[in-house]
mmCIF file of C-alpha atoms and ligand atoms in Angstrom:
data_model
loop_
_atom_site.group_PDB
_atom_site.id
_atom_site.type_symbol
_atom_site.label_atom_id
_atom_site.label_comp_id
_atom_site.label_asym_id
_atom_site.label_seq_id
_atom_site.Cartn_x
_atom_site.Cartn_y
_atom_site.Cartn_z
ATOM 1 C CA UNK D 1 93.778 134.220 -84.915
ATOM 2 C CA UNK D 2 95.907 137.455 -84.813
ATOM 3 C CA UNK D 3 95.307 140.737 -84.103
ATOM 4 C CA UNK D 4 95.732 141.878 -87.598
ATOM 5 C CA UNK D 5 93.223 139.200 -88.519
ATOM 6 C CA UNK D 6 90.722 140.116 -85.627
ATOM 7 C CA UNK D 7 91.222 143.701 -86.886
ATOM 8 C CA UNK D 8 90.418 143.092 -90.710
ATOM 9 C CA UNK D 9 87.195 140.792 -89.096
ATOM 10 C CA UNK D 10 86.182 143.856 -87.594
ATOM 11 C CA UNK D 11 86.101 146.163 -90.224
ATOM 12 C CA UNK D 12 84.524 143.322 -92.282
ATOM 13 C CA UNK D 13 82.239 141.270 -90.097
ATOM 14 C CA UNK D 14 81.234 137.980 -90.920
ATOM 15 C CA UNK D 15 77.583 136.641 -90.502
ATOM 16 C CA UNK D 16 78.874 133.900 -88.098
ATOM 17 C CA UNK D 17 82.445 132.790 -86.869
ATOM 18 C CA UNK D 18 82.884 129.435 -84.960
ATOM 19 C CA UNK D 19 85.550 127.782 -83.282
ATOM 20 C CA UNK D 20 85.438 124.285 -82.169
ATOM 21 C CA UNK D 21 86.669 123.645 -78.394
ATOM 22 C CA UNK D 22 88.526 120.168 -78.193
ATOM 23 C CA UNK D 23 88.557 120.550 -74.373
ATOM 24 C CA UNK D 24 88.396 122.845 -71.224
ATOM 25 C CA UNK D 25 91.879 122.020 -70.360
ATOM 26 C CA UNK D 26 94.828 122.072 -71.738
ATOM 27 C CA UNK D 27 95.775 118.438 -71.261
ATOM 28 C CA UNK D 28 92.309 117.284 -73.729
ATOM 29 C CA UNK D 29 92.524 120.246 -75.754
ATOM 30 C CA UNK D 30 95.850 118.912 -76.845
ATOM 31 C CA UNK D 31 95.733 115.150 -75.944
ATOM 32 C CA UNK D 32 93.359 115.174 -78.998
ATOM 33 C CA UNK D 33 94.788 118.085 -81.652
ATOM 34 C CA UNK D 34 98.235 116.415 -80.404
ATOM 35 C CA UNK D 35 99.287 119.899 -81.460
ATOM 36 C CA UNK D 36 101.302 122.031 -78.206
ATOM 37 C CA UNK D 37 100.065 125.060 -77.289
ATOM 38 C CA UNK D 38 96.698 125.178 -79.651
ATOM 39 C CA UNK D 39 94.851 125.461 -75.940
ATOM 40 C CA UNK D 40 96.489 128.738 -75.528
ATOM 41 C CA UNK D 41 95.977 129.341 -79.453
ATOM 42 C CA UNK D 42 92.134 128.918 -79.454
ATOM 43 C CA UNK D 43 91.572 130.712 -75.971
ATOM 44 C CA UNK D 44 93.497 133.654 -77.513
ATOM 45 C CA UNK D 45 91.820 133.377 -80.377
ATOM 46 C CA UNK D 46 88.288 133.199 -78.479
ATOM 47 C CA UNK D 47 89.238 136.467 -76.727
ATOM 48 C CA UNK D 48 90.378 138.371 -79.774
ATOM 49 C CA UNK D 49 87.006 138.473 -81.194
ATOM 50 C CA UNK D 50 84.837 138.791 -78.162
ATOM 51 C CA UNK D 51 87.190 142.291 -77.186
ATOM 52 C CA UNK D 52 85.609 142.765 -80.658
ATOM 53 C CA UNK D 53 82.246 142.181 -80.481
ATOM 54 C CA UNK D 54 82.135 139.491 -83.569
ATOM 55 C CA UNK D 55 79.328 137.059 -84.118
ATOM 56 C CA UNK D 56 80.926 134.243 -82.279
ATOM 57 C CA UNK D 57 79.797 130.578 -81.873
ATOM 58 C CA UNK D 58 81.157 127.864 -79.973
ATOM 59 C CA UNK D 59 80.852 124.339 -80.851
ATOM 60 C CA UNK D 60 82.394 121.132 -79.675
ATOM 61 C CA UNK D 61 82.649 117.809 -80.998
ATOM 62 C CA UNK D 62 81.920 115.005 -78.231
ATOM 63 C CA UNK D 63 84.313 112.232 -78.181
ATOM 64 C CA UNK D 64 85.526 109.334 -76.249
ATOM 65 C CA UNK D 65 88.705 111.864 -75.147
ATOM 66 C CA UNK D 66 86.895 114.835 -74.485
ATOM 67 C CA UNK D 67 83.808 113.696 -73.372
ATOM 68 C CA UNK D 68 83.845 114.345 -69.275
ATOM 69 C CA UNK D 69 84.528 118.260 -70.474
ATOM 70 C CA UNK D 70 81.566 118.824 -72.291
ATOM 71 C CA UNK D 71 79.551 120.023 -69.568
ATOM 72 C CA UNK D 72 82.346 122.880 -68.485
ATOM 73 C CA UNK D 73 82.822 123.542 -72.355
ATOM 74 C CA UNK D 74 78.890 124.714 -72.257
ATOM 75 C CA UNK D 75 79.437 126.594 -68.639
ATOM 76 C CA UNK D 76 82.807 128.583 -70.662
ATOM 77 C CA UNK D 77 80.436 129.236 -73.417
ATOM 78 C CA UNK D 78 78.043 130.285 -71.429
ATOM 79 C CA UNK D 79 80.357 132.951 -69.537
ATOM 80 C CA UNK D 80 80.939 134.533 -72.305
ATOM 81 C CA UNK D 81 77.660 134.737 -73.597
ATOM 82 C CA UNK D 82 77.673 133.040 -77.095
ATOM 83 C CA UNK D 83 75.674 130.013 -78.182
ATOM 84 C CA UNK D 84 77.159 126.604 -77.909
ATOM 85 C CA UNK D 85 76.483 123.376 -80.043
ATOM 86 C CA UNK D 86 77.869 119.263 -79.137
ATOM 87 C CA UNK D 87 77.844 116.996 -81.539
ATOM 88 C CA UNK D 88 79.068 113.558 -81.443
ATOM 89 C CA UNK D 89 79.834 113.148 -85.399
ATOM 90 C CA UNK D 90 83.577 112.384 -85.922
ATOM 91 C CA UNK D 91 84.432 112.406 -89.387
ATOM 92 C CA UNK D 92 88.403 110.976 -90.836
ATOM 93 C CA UNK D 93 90.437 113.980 -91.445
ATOM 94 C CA UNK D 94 90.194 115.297 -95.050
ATOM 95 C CA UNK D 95 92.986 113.559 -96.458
ATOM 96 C CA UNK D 96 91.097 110.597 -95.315
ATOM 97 C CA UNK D 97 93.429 109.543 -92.480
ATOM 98 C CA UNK D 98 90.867 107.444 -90.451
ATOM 99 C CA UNK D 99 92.963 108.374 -87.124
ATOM 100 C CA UNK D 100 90.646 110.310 -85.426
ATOM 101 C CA UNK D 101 87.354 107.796 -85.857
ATOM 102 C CA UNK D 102 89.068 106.209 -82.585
ATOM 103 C CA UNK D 103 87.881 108.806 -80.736
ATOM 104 C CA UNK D 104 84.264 108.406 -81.432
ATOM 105 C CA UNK D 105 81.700 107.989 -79.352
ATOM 106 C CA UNK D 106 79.568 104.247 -79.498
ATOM 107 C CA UNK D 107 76.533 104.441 -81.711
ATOM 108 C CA UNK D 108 74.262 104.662 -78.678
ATOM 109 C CA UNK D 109 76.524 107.479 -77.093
ATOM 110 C CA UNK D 110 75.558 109.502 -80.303
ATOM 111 C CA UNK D 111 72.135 108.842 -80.199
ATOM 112 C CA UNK D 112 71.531 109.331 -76.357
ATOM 113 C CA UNK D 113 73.109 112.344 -76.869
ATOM 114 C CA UNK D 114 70.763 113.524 -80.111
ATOM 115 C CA UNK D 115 67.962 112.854 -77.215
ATOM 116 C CA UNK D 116 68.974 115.121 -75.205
ATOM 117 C CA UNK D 117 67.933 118.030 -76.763
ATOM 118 C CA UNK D 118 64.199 118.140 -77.281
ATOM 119 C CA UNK D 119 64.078 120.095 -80.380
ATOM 120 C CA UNK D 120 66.073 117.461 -82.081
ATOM 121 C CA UNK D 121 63.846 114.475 -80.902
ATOM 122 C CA UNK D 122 60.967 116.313 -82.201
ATOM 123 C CA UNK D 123 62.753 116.895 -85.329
ATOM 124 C CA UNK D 124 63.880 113.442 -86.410
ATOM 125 C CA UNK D 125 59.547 112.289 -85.387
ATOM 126 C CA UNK D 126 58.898 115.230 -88.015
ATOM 127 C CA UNK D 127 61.936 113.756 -90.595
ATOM 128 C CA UNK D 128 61.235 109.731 -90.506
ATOM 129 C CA UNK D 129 57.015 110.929 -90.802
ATOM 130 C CA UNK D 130 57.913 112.802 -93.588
ATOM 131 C CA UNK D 131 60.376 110.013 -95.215
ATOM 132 C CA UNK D 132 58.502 107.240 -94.431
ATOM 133 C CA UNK D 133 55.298 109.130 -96.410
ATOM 134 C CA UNK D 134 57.269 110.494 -99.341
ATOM 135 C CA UNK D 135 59.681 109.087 -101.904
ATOM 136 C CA UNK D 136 63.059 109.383 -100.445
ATOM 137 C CA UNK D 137 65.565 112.293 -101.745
ATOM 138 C CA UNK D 138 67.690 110.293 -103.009
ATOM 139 C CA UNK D 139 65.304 108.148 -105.329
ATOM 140 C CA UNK D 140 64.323 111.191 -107.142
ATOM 141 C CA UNK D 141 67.313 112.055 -108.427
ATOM 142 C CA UNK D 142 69.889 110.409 -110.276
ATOM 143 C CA UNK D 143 72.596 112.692 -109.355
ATOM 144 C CA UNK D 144 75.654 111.537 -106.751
ATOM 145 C CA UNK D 145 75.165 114.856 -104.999
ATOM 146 C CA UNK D 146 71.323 115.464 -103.484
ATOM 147 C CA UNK D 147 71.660 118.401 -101.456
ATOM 148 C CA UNK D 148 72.679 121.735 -101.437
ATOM 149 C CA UNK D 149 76.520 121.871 -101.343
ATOM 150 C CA UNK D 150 77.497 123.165 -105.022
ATOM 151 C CA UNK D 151 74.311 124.318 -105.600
ATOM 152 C CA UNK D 152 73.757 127.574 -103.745
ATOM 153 C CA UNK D 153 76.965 126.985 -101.594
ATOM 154 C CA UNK D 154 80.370 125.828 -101.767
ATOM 155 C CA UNK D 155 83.650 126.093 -99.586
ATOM 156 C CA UNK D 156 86.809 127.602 -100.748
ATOM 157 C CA UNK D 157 89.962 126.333 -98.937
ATOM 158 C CA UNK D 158 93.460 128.241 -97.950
ATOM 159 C CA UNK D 159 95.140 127.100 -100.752
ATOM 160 C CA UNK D 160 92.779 128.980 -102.882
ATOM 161 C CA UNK D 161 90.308 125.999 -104.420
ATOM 162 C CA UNK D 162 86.945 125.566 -104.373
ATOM 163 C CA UNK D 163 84.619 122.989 -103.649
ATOM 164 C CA UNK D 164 81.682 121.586 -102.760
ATOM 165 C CA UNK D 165 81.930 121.935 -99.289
ATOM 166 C CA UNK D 166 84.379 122.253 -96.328
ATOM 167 C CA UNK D 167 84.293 118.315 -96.333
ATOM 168 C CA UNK D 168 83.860 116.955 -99.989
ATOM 169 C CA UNK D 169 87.187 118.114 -100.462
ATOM 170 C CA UNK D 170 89.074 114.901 -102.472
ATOM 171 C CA UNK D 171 87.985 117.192 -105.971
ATOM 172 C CA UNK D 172 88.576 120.709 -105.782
ATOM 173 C CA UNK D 173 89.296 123.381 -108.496
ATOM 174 C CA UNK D 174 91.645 126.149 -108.286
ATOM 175 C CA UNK D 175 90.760 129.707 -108.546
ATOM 176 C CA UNK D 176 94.239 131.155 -109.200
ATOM 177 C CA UNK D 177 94.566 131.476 -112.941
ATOM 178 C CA UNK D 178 90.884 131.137 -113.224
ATOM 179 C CA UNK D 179 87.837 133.034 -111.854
ATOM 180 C CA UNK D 180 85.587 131.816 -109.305
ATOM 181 C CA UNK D 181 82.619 132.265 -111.929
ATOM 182 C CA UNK D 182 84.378 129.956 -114.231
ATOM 183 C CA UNK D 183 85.022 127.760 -111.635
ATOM 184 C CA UNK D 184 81.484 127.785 -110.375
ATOM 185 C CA UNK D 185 79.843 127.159 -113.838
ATOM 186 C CA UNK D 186 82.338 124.432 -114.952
ATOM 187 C CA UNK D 187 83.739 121.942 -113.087
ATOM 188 C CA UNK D 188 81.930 122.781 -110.159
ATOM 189 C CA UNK D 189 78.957 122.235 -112.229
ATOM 190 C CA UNK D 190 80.050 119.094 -113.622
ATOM 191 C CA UNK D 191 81.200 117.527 -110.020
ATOM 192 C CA UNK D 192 77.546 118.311 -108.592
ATOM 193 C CA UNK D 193 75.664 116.950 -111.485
ATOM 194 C CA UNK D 194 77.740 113.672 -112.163
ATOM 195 C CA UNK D 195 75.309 110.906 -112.193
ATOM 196 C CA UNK D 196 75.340 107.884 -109.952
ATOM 197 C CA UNK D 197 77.076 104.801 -110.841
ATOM 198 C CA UNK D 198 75.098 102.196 -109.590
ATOM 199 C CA UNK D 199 72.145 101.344 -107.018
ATOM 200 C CA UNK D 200 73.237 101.007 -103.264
ATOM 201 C CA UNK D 201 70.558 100.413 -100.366
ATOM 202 C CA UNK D 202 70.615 104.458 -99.625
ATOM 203 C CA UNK D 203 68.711 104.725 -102.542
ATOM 204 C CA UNK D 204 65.544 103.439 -101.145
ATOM 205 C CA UNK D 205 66.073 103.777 -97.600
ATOM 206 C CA UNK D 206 63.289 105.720 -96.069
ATOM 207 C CA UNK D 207 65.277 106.936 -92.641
ATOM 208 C CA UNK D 208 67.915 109.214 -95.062
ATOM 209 C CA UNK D 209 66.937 112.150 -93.403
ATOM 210 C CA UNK D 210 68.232 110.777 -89.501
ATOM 211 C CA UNK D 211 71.069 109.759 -91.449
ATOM 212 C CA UNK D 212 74.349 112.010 -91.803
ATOM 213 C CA UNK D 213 75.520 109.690 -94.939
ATOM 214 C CA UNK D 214 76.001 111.852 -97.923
ATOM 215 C CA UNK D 215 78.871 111.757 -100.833
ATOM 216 C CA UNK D 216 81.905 113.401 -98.471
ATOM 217 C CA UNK D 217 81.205 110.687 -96.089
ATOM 218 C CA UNK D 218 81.361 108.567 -98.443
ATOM 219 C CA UNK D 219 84.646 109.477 -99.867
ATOM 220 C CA UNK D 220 85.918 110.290 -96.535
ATOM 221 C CA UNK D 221 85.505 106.705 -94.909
ATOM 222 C CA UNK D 222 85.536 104.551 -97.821
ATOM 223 C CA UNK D 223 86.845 105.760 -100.328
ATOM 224 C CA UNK D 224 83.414 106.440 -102.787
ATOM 225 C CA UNK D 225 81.063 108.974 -102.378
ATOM 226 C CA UNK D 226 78.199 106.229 -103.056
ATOM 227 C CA UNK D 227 79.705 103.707 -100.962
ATOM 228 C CA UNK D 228 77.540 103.692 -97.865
ATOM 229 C CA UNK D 229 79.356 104.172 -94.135
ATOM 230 C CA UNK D 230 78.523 101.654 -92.039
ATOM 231 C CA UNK D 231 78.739 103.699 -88.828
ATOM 232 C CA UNK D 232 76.180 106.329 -89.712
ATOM 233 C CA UNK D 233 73.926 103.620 -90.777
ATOM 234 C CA UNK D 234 74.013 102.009 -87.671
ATOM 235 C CA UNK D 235 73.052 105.441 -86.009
ATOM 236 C CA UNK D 236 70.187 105.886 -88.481
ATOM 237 C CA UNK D 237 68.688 102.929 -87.939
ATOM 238 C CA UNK D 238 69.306 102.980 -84.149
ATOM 239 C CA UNK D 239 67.724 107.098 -83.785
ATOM 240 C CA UNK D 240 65.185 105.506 -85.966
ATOM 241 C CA UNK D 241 64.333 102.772 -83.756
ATOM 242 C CA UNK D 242 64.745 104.956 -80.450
ATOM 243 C CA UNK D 243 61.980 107.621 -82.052
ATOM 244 C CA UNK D 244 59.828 104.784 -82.838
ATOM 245 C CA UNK D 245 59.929 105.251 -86.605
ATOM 246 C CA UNK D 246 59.161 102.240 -89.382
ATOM 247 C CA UNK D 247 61.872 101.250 -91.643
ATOM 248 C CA UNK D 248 60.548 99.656 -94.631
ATOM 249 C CA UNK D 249 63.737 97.442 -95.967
ATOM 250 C CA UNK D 250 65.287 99.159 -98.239
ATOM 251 C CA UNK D 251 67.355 96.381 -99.723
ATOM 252 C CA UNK D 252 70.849 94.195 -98.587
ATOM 253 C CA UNK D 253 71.023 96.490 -95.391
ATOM 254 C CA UNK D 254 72.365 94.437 -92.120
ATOM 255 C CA UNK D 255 70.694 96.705 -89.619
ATOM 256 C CA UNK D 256 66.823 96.348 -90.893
ATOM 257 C CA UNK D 257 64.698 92.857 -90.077
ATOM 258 C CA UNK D 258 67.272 89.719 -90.953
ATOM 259 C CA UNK D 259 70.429 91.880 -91.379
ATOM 260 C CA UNK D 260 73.347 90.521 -89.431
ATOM 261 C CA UNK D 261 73.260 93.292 -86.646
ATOM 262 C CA UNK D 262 69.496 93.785 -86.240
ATOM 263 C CA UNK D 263 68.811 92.432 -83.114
ATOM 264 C CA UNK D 264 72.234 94.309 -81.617
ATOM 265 C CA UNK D 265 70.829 97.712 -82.940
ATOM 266 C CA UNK D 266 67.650 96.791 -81.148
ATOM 267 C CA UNK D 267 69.131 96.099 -78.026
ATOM 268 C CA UNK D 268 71.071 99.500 -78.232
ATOM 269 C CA UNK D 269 67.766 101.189 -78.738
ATOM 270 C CA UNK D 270 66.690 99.493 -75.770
ATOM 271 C CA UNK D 271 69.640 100.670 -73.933
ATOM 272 C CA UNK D 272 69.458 103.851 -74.723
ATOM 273 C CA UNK D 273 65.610 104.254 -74.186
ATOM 274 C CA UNK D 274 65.378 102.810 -70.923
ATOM 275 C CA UNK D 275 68.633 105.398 -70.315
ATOM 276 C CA UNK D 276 71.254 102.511 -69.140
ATOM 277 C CA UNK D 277 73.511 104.977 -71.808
ATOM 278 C CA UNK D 278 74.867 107.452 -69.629
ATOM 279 C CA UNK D 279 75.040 111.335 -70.765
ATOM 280 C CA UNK D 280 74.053 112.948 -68.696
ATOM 281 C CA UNK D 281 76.720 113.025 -65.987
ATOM 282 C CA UNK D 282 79.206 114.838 -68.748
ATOM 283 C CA UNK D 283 76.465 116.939 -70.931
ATOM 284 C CA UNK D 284 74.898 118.334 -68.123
ATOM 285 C CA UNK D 285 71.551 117.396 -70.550
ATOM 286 C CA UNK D 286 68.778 115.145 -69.252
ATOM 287 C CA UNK D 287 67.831 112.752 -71.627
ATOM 288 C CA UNK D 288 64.011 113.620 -72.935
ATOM 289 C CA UNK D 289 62.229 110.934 -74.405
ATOM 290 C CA UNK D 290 59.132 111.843 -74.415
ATOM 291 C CA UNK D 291 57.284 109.766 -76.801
ATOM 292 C CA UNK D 292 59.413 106.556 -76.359
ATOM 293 C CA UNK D 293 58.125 106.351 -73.241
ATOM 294 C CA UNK D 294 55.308 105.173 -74.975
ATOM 295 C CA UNK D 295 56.712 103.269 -77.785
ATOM 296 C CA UNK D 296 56.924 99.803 -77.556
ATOM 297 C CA UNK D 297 61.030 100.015 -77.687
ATOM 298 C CA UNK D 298 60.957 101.716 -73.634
ATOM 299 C CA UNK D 299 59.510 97.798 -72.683
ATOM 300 C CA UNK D 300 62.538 95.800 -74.360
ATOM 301 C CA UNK D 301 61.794 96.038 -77.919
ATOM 302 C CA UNK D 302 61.946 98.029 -81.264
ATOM 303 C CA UNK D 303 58.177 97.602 -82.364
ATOM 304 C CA UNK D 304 58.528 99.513 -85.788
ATOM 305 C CA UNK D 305 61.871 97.455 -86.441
ATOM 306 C CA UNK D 306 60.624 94.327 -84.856
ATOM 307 C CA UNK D 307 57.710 94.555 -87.229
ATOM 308 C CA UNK D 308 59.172 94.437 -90.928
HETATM 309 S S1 LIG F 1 78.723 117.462 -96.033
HETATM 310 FE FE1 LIG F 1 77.626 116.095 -97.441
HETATM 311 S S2 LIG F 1 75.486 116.822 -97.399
HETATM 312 FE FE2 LIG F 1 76.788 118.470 -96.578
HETATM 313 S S3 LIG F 1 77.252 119.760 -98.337
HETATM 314 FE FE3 LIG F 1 78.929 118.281 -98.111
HETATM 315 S S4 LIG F 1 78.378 116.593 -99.490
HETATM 316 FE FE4 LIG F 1 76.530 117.810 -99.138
HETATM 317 S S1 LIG F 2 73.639 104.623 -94.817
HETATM 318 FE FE1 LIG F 2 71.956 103.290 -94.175
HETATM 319 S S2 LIG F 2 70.527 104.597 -93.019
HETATM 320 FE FE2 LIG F 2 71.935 105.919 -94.174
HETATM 321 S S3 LIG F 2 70.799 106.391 -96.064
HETATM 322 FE FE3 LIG F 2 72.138 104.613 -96.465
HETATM 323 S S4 LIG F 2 70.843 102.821 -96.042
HETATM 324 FE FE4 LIG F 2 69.838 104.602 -95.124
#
């Protein structure tokens, strides 16, 4: 961020701009961009806009480096007034280097930390209700692509392509020489409505919505936008268990009843139900789980798991 950028953002505002914090200080800032001086950078950055009055957001990504900073990342962001987000999903770079998924957090760090927030514990209730009663997204199309990224969105990169979001970025189409209509009628067009090549177990899984698995993921961690990641199922299946929620079996899947690592996932639910996951010390959250404190998980157990 420059001045001459802030400048031009000024005279042509922008609905939302965020920046991601890596850090509070300059030693985790940098111990995890491994890039000197971007602490300086992002600070600079952060002040260029607020002298300017933009629609700033701050967000932060929690991770196994950063982690003991999240709660004075929220105080910063609270000093200067703008809304401030954690999340604990750590995607590979977009060329696909897998360096920085050894900074993630454990499955049950991730989930503990979704519990946190009470809005989102009430949400995922409202998601696995709704997926467990209605056919799964992903069953009633036959599309790669189920959601909304090339259909009334897309992402268009510094080098000028354009694709179907800031992450599905291994096929992207260039604008230069082109037109972004073209573009966006053609090959965008044909990328979002390529069919799917064969049946994996997210097709009938009925916990998709508590699951962050989608094609970039996909394509990001292994390779295949179909191929499901075996990390975010893991944290489906254990937010599913810690909310309570049934999960019908939804084929070869080695987190539901008689997979390989059921009975781990259910003894990370327990963990992180009877709170023996510690967050709170670097959120600053308390953990609220409201209705697993009735659910048979909170006494040692994943009932709706246990049960299928
Ligand atoms: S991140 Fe995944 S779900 Fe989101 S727009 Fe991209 S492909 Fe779609
Ligand atoms: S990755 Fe696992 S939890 Fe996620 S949609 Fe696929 S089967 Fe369901």
């Amino acid at each position: 961020m420059t001045e001459e950028i802030a400048d031009h953002l000024a005279q042509w505002p922008p609905f939302a701009i965020e920046i991601t914090l890596y850090g509070r200080t300059r030693e985790t800032y940098e111990a995890l961009t491994a890039v000197p001086g971007s602490y300086d950078r992002c600070l600079r950055g952060i002040k260029l806009l607020k002298e300017r009055n933009l629609p700033l957001k701050l967000k932060t990504v929690a991770t196994s480096v950063n982690k003991h900073e999240v709660l004075a990342m929220r105080q910063f962001a609270q000093e200067l007034g703008v809304e401030f987000k954690c999340d604990g999903q750590v995607n590979p770079r977009i060329d696909c280097s897998q360096s920085p998924l050894a900074t993630r957090l454990t499955p049950e760090e991730v989930v503990a930390l979704d519990m946190t927030d009470p809005k989102v514990v009430e949400e995922y209730h409202k998601l696995a209700e709704r997926d467990l009663h209605a056919p799964p997204n992903l069953s009633q199309v036959d599309t790669v692509y189920i959601c909304g990224g090339g259909v009334n969105s897309f992402a268009l990169n510094a080098y000028g392509e354009v694709g179907i979001c800031v992450i599905s970025q291994q096929e992207t189409f260039g604008i230069r020489g082109s037109s972004l209509r073209a573009v966006w009628d053609d090959s965008l067009q044909q990328l979002r409505n390529r069919k799917r090549s064969r049946l994996t177990k997210c097709v009938q899984c009925r916990i998709q919505s508590l699951c962050a698995m989608c094609p970039a993921n996909g394509e990001l961690e292994n390779g295949d936008k179909e191929s499901p990641v075996e990390f975010l199922c893991e944290v489906a299946h254990l937010r599913a268990a810690v909310v309570g929620a049934e999960i019908p079996n939804h084929g070869d899947c080695e987190f539901c009843a008689g997979g390989m690592h059921h009975a781990d996932m259910l003894e990370s639910a327990r963990r992180v139900v009877n709170r023996e996951v510690d967050v709170e010390s670097w959120t600053g959250f308390h953990q609220v789980l409201p209705i697993l404190n009735n659910s048979s998980v909170a006494v040692g157990g994943c009932g709706s798991c246990g049960s299928h």
